[in-house]
PDB file of C-alpha atoms in Angstrom:
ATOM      1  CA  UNK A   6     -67.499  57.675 -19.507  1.00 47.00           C
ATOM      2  CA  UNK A   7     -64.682  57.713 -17.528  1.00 40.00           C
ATOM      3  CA  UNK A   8     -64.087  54.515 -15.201  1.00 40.00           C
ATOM      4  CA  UNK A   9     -62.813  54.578 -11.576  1.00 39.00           C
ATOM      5  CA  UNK A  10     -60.113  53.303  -9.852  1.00 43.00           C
ATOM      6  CA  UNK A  11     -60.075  50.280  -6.946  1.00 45.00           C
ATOM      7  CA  UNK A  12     -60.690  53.143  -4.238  1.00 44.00           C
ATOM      8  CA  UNK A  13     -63.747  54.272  -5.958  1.00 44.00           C
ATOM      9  CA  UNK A  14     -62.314  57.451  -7.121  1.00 45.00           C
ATOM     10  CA  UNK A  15     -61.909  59.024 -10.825  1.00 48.00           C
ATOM     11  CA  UNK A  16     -58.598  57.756 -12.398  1.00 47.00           C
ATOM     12  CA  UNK A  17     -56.140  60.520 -13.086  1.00 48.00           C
ATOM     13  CA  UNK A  18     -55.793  61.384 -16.633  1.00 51.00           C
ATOM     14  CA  UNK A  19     -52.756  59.948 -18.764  1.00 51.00           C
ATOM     15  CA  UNK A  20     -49.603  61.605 -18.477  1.00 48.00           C
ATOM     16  CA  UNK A  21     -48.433  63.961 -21.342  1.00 48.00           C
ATOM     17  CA  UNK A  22     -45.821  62.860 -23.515  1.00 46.00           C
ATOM     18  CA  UNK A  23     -43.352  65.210 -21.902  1.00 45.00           C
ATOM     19  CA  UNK A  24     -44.233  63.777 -18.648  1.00 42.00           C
ATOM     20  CA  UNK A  25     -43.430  60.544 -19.210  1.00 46.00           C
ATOM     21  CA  UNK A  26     -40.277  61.048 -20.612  1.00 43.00           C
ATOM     22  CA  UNK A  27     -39.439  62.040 -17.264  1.00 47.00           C
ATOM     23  CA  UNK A  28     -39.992  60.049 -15.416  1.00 47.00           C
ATOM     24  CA  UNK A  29     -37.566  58.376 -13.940  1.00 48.00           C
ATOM     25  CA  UNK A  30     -36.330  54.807 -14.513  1.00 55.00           C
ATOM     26  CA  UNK A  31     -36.222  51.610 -12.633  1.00 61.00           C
ATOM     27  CA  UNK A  32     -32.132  51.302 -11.099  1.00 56.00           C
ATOM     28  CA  UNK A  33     -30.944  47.841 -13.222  1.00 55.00           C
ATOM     29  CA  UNK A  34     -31.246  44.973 -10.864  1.00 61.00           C
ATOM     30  CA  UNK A  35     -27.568  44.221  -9.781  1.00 55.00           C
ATOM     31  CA  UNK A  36     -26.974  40.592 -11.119  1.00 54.00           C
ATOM     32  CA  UNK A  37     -28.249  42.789 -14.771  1.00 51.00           C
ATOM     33  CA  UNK A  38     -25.830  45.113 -13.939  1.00 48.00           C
ATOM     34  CA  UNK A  39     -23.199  42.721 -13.735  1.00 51.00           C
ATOM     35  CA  UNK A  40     -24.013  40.718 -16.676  1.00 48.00           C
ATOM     36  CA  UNK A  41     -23.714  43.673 -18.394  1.00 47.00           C
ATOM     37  CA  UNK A  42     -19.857  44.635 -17.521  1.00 61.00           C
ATOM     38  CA  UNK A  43     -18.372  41.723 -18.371  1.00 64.00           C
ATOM     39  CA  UNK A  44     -19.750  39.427 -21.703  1.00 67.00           C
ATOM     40  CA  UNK A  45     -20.750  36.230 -21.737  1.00 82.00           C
ATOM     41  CA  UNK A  46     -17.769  33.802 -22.107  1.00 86.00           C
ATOM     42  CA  UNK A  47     -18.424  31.236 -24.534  1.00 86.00           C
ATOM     43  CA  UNK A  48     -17.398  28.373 -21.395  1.00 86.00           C
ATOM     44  CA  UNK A  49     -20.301  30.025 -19.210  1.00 90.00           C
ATOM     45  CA  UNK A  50     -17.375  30.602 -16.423  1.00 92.00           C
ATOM     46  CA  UNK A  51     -16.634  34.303 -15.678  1.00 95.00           C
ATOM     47  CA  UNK A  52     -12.936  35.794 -15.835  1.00 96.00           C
ATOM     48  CA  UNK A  53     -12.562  35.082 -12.089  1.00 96.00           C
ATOM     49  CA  UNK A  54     -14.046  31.799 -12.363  1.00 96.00           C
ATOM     50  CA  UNK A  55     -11.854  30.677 -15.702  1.00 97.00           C
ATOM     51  CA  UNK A  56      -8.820  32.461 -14.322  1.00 97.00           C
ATOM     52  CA  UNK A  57      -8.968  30.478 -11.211  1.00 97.00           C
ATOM     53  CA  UNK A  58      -8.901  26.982 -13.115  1.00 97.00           C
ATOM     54  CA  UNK A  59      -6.186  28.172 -15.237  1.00 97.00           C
ATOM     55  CA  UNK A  60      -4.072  28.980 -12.241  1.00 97.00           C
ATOM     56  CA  UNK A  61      -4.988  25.784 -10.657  1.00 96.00           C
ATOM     57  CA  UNK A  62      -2.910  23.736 -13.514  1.00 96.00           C
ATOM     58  CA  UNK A  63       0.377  25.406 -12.139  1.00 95.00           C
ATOM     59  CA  UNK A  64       2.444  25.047  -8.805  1.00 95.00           C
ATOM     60  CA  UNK A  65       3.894  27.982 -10.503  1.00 96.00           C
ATOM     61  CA  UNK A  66       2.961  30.449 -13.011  1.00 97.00           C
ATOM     62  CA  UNK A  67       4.956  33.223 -14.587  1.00 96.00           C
ATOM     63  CA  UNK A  68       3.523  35.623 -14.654  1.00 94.00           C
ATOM     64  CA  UNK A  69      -0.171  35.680 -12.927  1.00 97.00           C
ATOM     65  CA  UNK A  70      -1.116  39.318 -13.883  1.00 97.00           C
ATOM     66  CA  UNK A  71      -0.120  38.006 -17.852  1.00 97.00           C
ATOM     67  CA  UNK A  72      -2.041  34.700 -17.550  1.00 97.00           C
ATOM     68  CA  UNK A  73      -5.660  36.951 -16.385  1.00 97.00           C
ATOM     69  CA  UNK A  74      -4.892  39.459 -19.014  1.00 97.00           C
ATOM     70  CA  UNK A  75      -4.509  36.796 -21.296  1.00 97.00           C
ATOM     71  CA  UNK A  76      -7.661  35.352 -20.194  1.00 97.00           C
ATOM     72  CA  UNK A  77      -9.383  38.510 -20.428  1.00 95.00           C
ATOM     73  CA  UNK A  78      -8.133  39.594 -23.366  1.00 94.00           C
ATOM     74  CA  UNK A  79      -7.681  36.785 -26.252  1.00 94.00           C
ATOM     75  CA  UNK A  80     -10.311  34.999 -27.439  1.00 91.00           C
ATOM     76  CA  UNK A  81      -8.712  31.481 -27.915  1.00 95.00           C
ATOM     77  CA  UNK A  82      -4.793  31.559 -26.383  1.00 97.00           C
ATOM     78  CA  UNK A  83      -2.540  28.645 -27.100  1.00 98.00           C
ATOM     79  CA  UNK A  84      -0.906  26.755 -24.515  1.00 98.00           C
ATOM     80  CA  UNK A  85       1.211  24.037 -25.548  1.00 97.00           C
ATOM     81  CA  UNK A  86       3.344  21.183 -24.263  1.00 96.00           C
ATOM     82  CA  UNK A  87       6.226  18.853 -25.837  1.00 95.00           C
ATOM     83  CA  UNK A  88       6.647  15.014 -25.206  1.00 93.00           C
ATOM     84  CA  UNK A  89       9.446  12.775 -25.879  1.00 93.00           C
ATOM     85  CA  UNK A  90       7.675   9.730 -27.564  1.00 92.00           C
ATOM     86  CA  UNK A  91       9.943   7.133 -24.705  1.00 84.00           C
ATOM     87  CA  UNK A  92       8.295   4.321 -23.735  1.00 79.00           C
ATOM     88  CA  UNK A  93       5.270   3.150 -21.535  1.00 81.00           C
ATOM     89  CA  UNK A  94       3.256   5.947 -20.355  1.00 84.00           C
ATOM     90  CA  UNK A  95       3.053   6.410 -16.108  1.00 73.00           C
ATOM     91  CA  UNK A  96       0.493   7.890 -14.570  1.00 78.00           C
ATOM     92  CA  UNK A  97       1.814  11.568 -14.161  1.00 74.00           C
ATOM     93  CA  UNK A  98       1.716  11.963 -17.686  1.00 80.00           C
ATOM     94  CA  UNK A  99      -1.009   9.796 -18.484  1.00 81.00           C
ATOM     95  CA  UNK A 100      -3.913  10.744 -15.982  1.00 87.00           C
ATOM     96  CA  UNK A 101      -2.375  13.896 -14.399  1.00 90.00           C
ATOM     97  CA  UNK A 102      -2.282  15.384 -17.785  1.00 92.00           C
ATOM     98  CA  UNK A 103      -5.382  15.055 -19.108  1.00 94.00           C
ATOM     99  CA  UNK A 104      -7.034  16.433 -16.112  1.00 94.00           C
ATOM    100  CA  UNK A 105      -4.594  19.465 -16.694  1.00 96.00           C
ATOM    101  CA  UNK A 106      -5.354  19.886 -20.277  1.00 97.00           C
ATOM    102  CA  UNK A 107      -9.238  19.642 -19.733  1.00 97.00           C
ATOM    103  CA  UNK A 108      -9.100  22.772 -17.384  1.00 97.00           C
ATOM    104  CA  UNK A 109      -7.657  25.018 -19.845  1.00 97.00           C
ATOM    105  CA  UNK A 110      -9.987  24.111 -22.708  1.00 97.00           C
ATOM    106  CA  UNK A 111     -12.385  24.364 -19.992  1.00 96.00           C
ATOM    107  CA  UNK A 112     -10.969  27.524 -19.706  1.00 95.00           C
ATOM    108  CA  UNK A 113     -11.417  28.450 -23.071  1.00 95.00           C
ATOM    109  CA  UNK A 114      -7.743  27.872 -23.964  1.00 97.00           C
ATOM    110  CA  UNK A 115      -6.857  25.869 -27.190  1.00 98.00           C
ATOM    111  CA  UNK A 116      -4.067  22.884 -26.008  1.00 98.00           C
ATOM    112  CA  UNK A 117      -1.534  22.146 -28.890  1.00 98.00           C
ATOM    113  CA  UNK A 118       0.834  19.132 -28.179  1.00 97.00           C
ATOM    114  CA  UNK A 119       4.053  18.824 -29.802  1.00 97.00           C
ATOM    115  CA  UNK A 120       4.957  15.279 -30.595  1.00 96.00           C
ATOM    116  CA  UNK A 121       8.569  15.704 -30.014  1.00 96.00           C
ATOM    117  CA  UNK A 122       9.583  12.966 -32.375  1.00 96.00           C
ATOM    118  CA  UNK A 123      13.202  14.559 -33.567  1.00 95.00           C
ATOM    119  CA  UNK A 124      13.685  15.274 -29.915  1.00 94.00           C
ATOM    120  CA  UNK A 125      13.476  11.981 -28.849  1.00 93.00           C
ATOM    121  CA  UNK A 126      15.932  10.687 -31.638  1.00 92.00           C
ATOM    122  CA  UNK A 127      18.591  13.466 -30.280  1.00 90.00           C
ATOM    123  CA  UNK A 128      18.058  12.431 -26.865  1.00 87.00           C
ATOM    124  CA  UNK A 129      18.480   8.429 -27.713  1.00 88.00           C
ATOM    125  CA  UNK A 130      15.044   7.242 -26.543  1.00 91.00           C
ATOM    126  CA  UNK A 131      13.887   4.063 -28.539  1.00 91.00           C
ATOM    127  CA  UNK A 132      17.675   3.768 -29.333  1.00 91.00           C
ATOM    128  CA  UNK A 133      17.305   7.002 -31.180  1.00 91.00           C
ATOM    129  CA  UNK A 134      15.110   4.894 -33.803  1.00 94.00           C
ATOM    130  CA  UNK A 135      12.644   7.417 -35.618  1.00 95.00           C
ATOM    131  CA  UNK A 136      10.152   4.539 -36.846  1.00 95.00           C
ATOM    132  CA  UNK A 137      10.045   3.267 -32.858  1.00 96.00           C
ATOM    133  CA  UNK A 138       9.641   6.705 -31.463  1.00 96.00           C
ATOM    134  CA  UNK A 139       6.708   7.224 -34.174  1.00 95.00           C
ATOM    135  CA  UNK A 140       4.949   4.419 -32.900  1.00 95.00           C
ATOM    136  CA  UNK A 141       4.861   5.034 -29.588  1.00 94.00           C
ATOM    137  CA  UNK A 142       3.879   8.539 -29.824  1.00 95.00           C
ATOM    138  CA  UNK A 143       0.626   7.406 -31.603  1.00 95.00           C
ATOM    139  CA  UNK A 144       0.035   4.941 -28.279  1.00 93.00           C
ATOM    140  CA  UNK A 145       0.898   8.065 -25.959  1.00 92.00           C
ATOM    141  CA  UNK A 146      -2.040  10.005 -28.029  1.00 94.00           C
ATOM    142  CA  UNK A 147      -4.257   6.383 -27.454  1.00 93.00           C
ATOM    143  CA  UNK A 148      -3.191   6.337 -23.600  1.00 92.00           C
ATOM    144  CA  UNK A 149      -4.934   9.999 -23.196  1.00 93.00           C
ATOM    145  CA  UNK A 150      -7.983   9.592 -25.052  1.00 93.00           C
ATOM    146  CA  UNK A 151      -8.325   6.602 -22.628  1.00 91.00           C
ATOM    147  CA  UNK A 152      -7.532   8.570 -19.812  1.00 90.00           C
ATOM    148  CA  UNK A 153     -10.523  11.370 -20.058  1.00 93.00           C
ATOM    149  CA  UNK A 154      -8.780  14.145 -22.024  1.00 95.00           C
ATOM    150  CA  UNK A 155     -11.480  16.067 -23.725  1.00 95.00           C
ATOM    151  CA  UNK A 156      -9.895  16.293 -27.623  1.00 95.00           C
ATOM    152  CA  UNK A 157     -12.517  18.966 -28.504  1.00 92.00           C
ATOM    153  CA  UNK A 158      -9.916  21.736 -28.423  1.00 95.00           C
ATOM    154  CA  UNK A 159      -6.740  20.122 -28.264  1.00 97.00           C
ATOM    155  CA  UNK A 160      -4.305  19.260 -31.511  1.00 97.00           C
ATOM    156  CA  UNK A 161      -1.523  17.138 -31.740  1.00 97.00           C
ATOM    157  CA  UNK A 162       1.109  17.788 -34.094  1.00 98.00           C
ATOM    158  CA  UNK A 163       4.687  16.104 -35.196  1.00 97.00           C
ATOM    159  CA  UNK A 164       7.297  17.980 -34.663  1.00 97.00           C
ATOM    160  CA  UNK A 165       9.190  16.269 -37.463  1.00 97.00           C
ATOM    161  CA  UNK A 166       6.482  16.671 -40.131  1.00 97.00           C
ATOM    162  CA  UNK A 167       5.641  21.093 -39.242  1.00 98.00           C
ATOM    163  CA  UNK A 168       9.183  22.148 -38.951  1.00 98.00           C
ATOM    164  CA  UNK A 169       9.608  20.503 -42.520  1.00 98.00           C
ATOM    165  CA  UNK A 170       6.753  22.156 -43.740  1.00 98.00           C
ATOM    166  CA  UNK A 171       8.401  25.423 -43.027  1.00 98.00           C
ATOM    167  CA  UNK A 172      11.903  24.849 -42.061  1.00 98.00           C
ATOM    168  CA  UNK A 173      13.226  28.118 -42.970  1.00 98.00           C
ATOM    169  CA  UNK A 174      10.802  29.915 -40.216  1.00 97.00           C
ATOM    170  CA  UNK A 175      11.818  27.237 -37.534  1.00 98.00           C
ATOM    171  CA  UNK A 176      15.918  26.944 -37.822  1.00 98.00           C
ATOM    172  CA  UNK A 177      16.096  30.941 -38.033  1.00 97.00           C
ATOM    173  CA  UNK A 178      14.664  30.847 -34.876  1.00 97.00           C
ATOM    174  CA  UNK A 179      16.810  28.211 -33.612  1.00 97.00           C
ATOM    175  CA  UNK A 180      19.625  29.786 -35.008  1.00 97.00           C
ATOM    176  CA  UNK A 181      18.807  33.470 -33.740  1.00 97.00           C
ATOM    177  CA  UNK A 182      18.224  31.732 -30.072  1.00 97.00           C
ATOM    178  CA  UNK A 183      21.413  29.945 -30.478  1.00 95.00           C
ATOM    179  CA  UNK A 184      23.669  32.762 -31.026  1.00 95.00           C
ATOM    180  CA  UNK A 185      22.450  35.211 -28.312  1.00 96.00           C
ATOM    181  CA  UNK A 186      23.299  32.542 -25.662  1.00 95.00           C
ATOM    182  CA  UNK A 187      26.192  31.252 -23.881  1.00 93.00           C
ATOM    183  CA  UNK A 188      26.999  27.452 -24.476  1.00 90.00           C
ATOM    184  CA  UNK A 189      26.996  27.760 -20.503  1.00 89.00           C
ATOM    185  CA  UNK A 190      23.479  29.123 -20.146  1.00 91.00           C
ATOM    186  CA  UNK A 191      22.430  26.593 -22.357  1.00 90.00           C
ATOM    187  CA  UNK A 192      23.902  23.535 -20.436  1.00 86.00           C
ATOM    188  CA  UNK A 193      21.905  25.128 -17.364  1.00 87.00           C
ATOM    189  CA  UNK A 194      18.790  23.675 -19.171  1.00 87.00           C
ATOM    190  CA  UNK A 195      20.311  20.118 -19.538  1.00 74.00           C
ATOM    191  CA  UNK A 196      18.151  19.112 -16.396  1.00 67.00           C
ATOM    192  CA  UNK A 197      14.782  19.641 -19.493  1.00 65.00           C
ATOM    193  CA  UNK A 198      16.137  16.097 -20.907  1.00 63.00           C
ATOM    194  CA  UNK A 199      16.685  14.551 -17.308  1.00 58.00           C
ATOM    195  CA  UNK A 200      20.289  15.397 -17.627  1.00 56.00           C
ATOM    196  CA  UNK A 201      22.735  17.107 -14.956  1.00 57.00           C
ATOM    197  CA  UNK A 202      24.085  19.680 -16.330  1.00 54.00           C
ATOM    198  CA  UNK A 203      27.755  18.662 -15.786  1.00 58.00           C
ATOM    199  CA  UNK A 204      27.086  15.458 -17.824  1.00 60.00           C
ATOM    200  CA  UNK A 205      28.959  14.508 -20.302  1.00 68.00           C
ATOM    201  CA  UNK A 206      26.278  15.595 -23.062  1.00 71.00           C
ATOM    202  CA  UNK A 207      26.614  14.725 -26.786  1.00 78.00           C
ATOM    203  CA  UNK A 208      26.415  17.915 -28.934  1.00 81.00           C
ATOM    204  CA  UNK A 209      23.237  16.754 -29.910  1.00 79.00           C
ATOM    205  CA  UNK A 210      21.718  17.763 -26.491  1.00 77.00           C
ATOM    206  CA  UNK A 211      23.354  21.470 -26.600  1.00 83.00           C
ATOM    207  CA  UNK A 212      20.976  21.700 -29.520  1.00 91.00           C
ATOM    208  CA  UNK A 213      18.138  20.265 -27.659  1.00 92.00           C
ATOM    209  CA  UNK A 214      17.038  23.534 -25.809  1.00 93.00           C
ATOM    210  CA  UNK A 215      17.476  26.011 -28.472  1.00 95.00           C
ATOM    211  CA  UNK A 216      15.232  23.607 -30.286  1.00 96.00           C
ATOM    212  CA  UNK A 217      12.619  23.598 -27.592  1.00 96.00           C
ATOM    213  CA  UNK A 218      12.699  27.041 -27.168  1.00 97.00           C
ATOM    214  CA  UNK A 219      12.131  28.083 -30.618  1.00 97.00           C
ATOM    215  CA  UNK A 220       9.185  25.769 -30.955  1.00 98.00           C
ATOM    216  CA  UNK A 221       7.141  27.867 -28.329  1.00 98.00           C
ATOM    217  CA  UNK A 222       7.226  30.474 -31.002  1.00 97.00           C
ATOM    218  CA  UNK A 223       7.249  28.556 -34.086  1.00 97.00           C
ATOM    219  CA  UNK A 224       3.895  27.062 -32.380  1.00 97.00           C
ATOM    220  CA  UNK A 225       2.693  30.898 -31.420  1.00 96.00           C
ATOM    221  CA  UNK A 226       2.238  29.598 -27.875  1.00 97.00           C
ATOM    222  CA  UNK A 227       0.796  31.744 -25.264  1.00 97.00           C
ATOM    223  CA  UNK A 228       1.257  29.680 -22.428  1.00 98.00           C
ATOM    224  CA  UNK A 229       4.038  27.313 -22.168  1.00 98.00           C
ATOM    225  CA  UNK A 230       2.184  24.601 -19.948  1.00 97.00           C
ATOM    226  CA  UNK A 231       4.978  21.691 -18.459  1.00 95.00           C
ATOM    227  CA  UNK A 232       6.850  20.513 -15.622  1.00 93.00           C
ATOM    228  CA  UNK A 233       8.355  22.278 -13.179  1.00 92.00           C
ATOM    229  CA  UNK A 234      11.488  20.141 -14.427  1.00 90.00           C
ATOM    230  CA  UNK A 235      11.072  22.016 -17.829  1.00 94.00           C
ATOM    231  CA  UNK A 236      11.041  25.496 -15.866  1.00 94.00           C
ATOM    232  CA  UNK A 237      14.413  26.806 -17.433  1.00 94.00           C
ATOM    233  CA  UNK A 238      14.123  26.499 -21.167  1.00 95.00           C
ATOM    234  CA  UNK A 239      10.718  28.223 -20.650  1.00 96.00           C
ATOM    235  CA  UNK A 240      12.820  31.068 -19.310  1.00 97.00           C
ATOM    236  CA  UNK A 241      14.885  31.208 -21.604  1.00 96.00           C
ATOM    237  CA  UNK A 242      12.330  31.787 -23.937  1.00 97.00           C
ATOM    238  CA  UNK A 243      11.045  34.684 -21.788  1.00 97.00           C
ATOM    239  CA  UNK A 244      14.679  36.067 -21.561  1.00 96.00           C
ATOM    240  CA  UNK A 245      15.045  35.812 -25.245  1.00 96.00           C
ATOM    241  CA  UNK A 246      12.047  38.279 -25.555  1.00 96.00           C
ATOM    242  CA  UNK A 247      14.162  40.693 -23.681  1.00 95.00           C
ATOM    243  CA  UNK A 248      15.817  41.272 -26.924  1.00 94.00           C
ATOM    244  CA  UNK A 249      14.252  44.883 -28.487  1.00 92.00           C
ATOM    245  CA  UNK A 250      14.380  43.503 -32.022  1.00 94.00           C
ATOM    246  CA  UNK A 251      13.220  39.964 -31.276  1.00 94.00           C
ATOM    247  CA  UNK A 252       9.939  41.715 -29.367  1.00 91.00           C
ATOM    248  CA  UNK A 253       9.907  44.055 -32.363  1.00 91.00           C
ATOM    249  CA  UNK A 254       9.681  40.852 -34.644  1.00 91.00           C
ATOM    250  CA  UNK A 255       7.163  38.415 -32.434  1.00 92.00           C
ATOM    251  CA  UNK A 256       4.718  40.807 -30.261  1.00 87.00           C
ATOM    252  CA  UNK A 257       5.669  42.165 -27.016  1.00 83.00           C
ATOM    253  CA  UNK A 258       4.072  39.451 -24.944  1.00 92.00           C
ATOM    254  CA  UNK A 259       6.149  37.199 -23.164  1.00 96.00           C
ATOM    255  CA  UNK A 260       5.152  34.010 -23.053  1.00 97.00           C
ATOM    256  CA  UNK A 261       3.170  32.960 -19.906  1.00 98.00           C
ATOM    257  CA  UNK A 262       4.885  29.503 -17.843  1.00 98.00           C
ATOM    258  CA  UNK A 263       2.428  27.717 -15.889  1.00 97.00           C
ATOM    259  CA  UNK A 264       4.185  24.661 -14.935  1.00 95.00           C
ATOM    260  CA  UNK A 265       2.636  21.752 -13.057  1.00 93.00           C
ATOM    261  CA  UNK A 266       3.671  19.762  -9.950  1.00 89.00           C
ATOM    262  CA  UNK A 267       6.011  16.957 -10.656  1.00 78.00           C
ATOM    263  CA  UNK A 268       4.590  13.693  -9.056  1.00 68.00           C
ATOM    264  CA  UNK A 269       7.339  12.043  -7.121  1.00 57.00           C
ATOM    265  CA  UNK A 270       8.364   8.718  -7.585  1.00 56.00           C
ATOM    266  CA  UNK A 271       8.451   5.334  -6.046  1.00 58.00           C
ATOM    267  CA  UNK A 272      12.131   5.196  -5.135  1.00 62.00           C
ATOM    268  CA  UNK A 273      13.002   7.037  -1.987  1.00 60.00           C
ATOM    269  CA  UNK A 274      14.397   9.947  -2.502  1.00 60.00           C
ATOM    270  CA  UNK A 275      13.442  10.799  -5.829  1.00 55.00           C
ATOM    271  CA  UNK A 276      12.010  14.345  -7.563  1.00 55.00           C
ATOM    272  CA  UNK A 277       9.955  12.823  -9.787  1.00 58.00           C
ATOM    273  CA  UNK A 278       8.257  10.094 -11.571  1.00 48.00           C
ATOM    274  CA  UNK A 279      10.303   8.268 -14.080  1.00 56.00           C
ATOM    275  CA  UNK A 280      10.183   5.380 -16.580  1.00 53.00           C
ATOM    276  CA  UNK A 281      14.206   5.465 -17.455  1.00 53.00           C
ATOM    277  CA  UNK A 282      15.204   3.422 -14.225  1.00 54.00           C
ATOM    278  CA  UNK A 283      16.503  -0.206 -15.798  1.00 48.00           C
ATOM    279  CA  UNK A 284      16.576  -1.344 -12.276  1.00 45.00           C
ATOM    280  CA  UNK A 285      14.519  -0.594 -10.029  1.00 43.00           C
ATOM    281  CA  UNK A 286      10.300   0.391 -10.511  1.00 45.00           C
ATOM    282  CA  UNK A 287       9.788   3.881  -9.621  1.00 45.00           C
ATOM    283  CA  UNK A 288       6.827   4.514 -11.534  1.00 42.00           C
ATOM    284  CA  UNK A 289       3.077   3.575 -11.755  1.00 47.00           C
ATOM    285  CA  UNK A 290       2.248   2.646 -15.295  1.00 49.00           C
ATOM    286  CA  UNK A 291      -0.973   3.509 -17.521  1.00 48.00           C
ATOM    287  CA  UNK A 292      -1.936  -0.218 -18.581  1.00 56.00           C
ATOM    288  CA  UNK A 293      -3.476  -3.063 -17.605  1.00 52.00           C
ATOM    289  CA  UNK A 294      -4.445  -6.707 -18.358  1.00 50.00           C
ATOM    290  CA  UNK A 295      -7.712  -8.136 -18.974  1.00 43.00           C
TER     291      UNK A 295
END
């Protein structure tokens, strides 16, 4: 028997294999279509979406086409920054940071900090006392967990302890960034340890930024993530990949700068927050009393 359809009538008979594979298909619904050009990132944000926090870290970045393609492109970049173990911590570095740090790993991105222990010593915080500096750049790490920084994807290490695990790798950097610059271009960077750069600087401090910009390649950063204030070692790191033989040697991506705002201070007048004022208080502190 053959049954009948809702108007009464005979149903037609099925379609022939052929047939049907001819049929045509159903257009993908667009969100489906969508989904289906660009993966699912692991954060649940889209590029445009992660892209946009990223950029929102930086009154500046350098360059923005290099920070999407990075984005796009890698599946867990580095961005790093380097602190001076110095003191108490104010709020620009304290709270400012770890909102900063938990966009990128928001983002994705994998934050590295560099506990710049030796750099403090050459740049007399703590009285250039090593033990000191240690100390307070375990209450610095303290001060952010406190803050809100999300430590799922972010890794402190001591500058002092990795470049002795493979010193060879780090002072041939120094050493190869040293000799391709000018001591003049190097004093232009003096302002990265809140110097002028017509100071009268210990030789220490000429050594500071070849340091500093070695480590963003001894740490295989991708994004060099500070202060405005730290803008022109960062380019000298970019400038230093100008070299054929050095991009022959590290990869022929430069790394990305997205530095943030500096937070002014208290005293009228001045750039930025600071803690090194022995007179007057031109910064608001992370601590408190109970």
């Amino acid at each position: 028997m053959s049954s009948t359809n809702a108007t009464g009538g005979q149903e037609a008979a099925p379609a022939k294999p052929e047939e049907q594979s001819q049929q045509p298909q159903q257009p993908p619904k667009p969100e489906e279509a969508e989904e289906s050009k660009e993966p699912q990132h692991p954060s649940g944000l889209t590029l445009d979406e992660r892209f946009a926090l990223a950029r929102s870290v930086g009154e500046e970045c350098i360059q923005e086409a290099e920070l999407r393609l990075l984005l796009e492109k890698h599946p867990q970049p580095i961005a790093y920054d380097g602190f001076e173990p110095s003191g108490r911590m104010h709020i620009a570095q304290g709270v400012l940071k770890a909102i900063n740090v938990n966009k990128l790993t928001q983002c994705g991105v994998k934050f590295v900090f560099w506990v710049a222990d030796w750099f403090a010593m050459l740049n007399n915080k703590m009285g250039g006392n090593l033990k000191k500096i240690k100390k307070v750049g375990a209450y610095m790490v303290e001060v952010w967990k406190a803050a809100g920084m999300n430590m799922d994807n972010v890794e402190f290490l001591w500058a002092q302890e990795e470049i002795n695990k493979r010193p060879n790798d780090y002072w041939m950097l120094v050493m190869d960034i040293a000799r391709r610059n000018s001591i003049s271009r190097i004093k232009r960077c003096a302002t990265i340890m809140g110097r002028e750069e017509n100071d009268d600087m210990p030789a220490a401090q000429i050594l500071y930024p070849a340091m500093q910009c070695a480590d963003i390649f001894f740490l295989k950063a991708n994004i060099c993530q500070l202060g405005m204030d730290q803008r022109k070692v960062n380019m000298l790191a970019r400038e230093y990949m100008d070299n054929k033989d050095v991009k022959k040697k590290l990869g022929k991506h430069k790394p990305v700068i997205l530095s943030h705002h500096m937070l002014m201070g208290l005293k009228k007048g001045q750039a930025k927050m600071s803690k090194s004022d022995p007179v007057f208080l031109t910064a608001a502190f992370c601590f408190g009393s109970s």
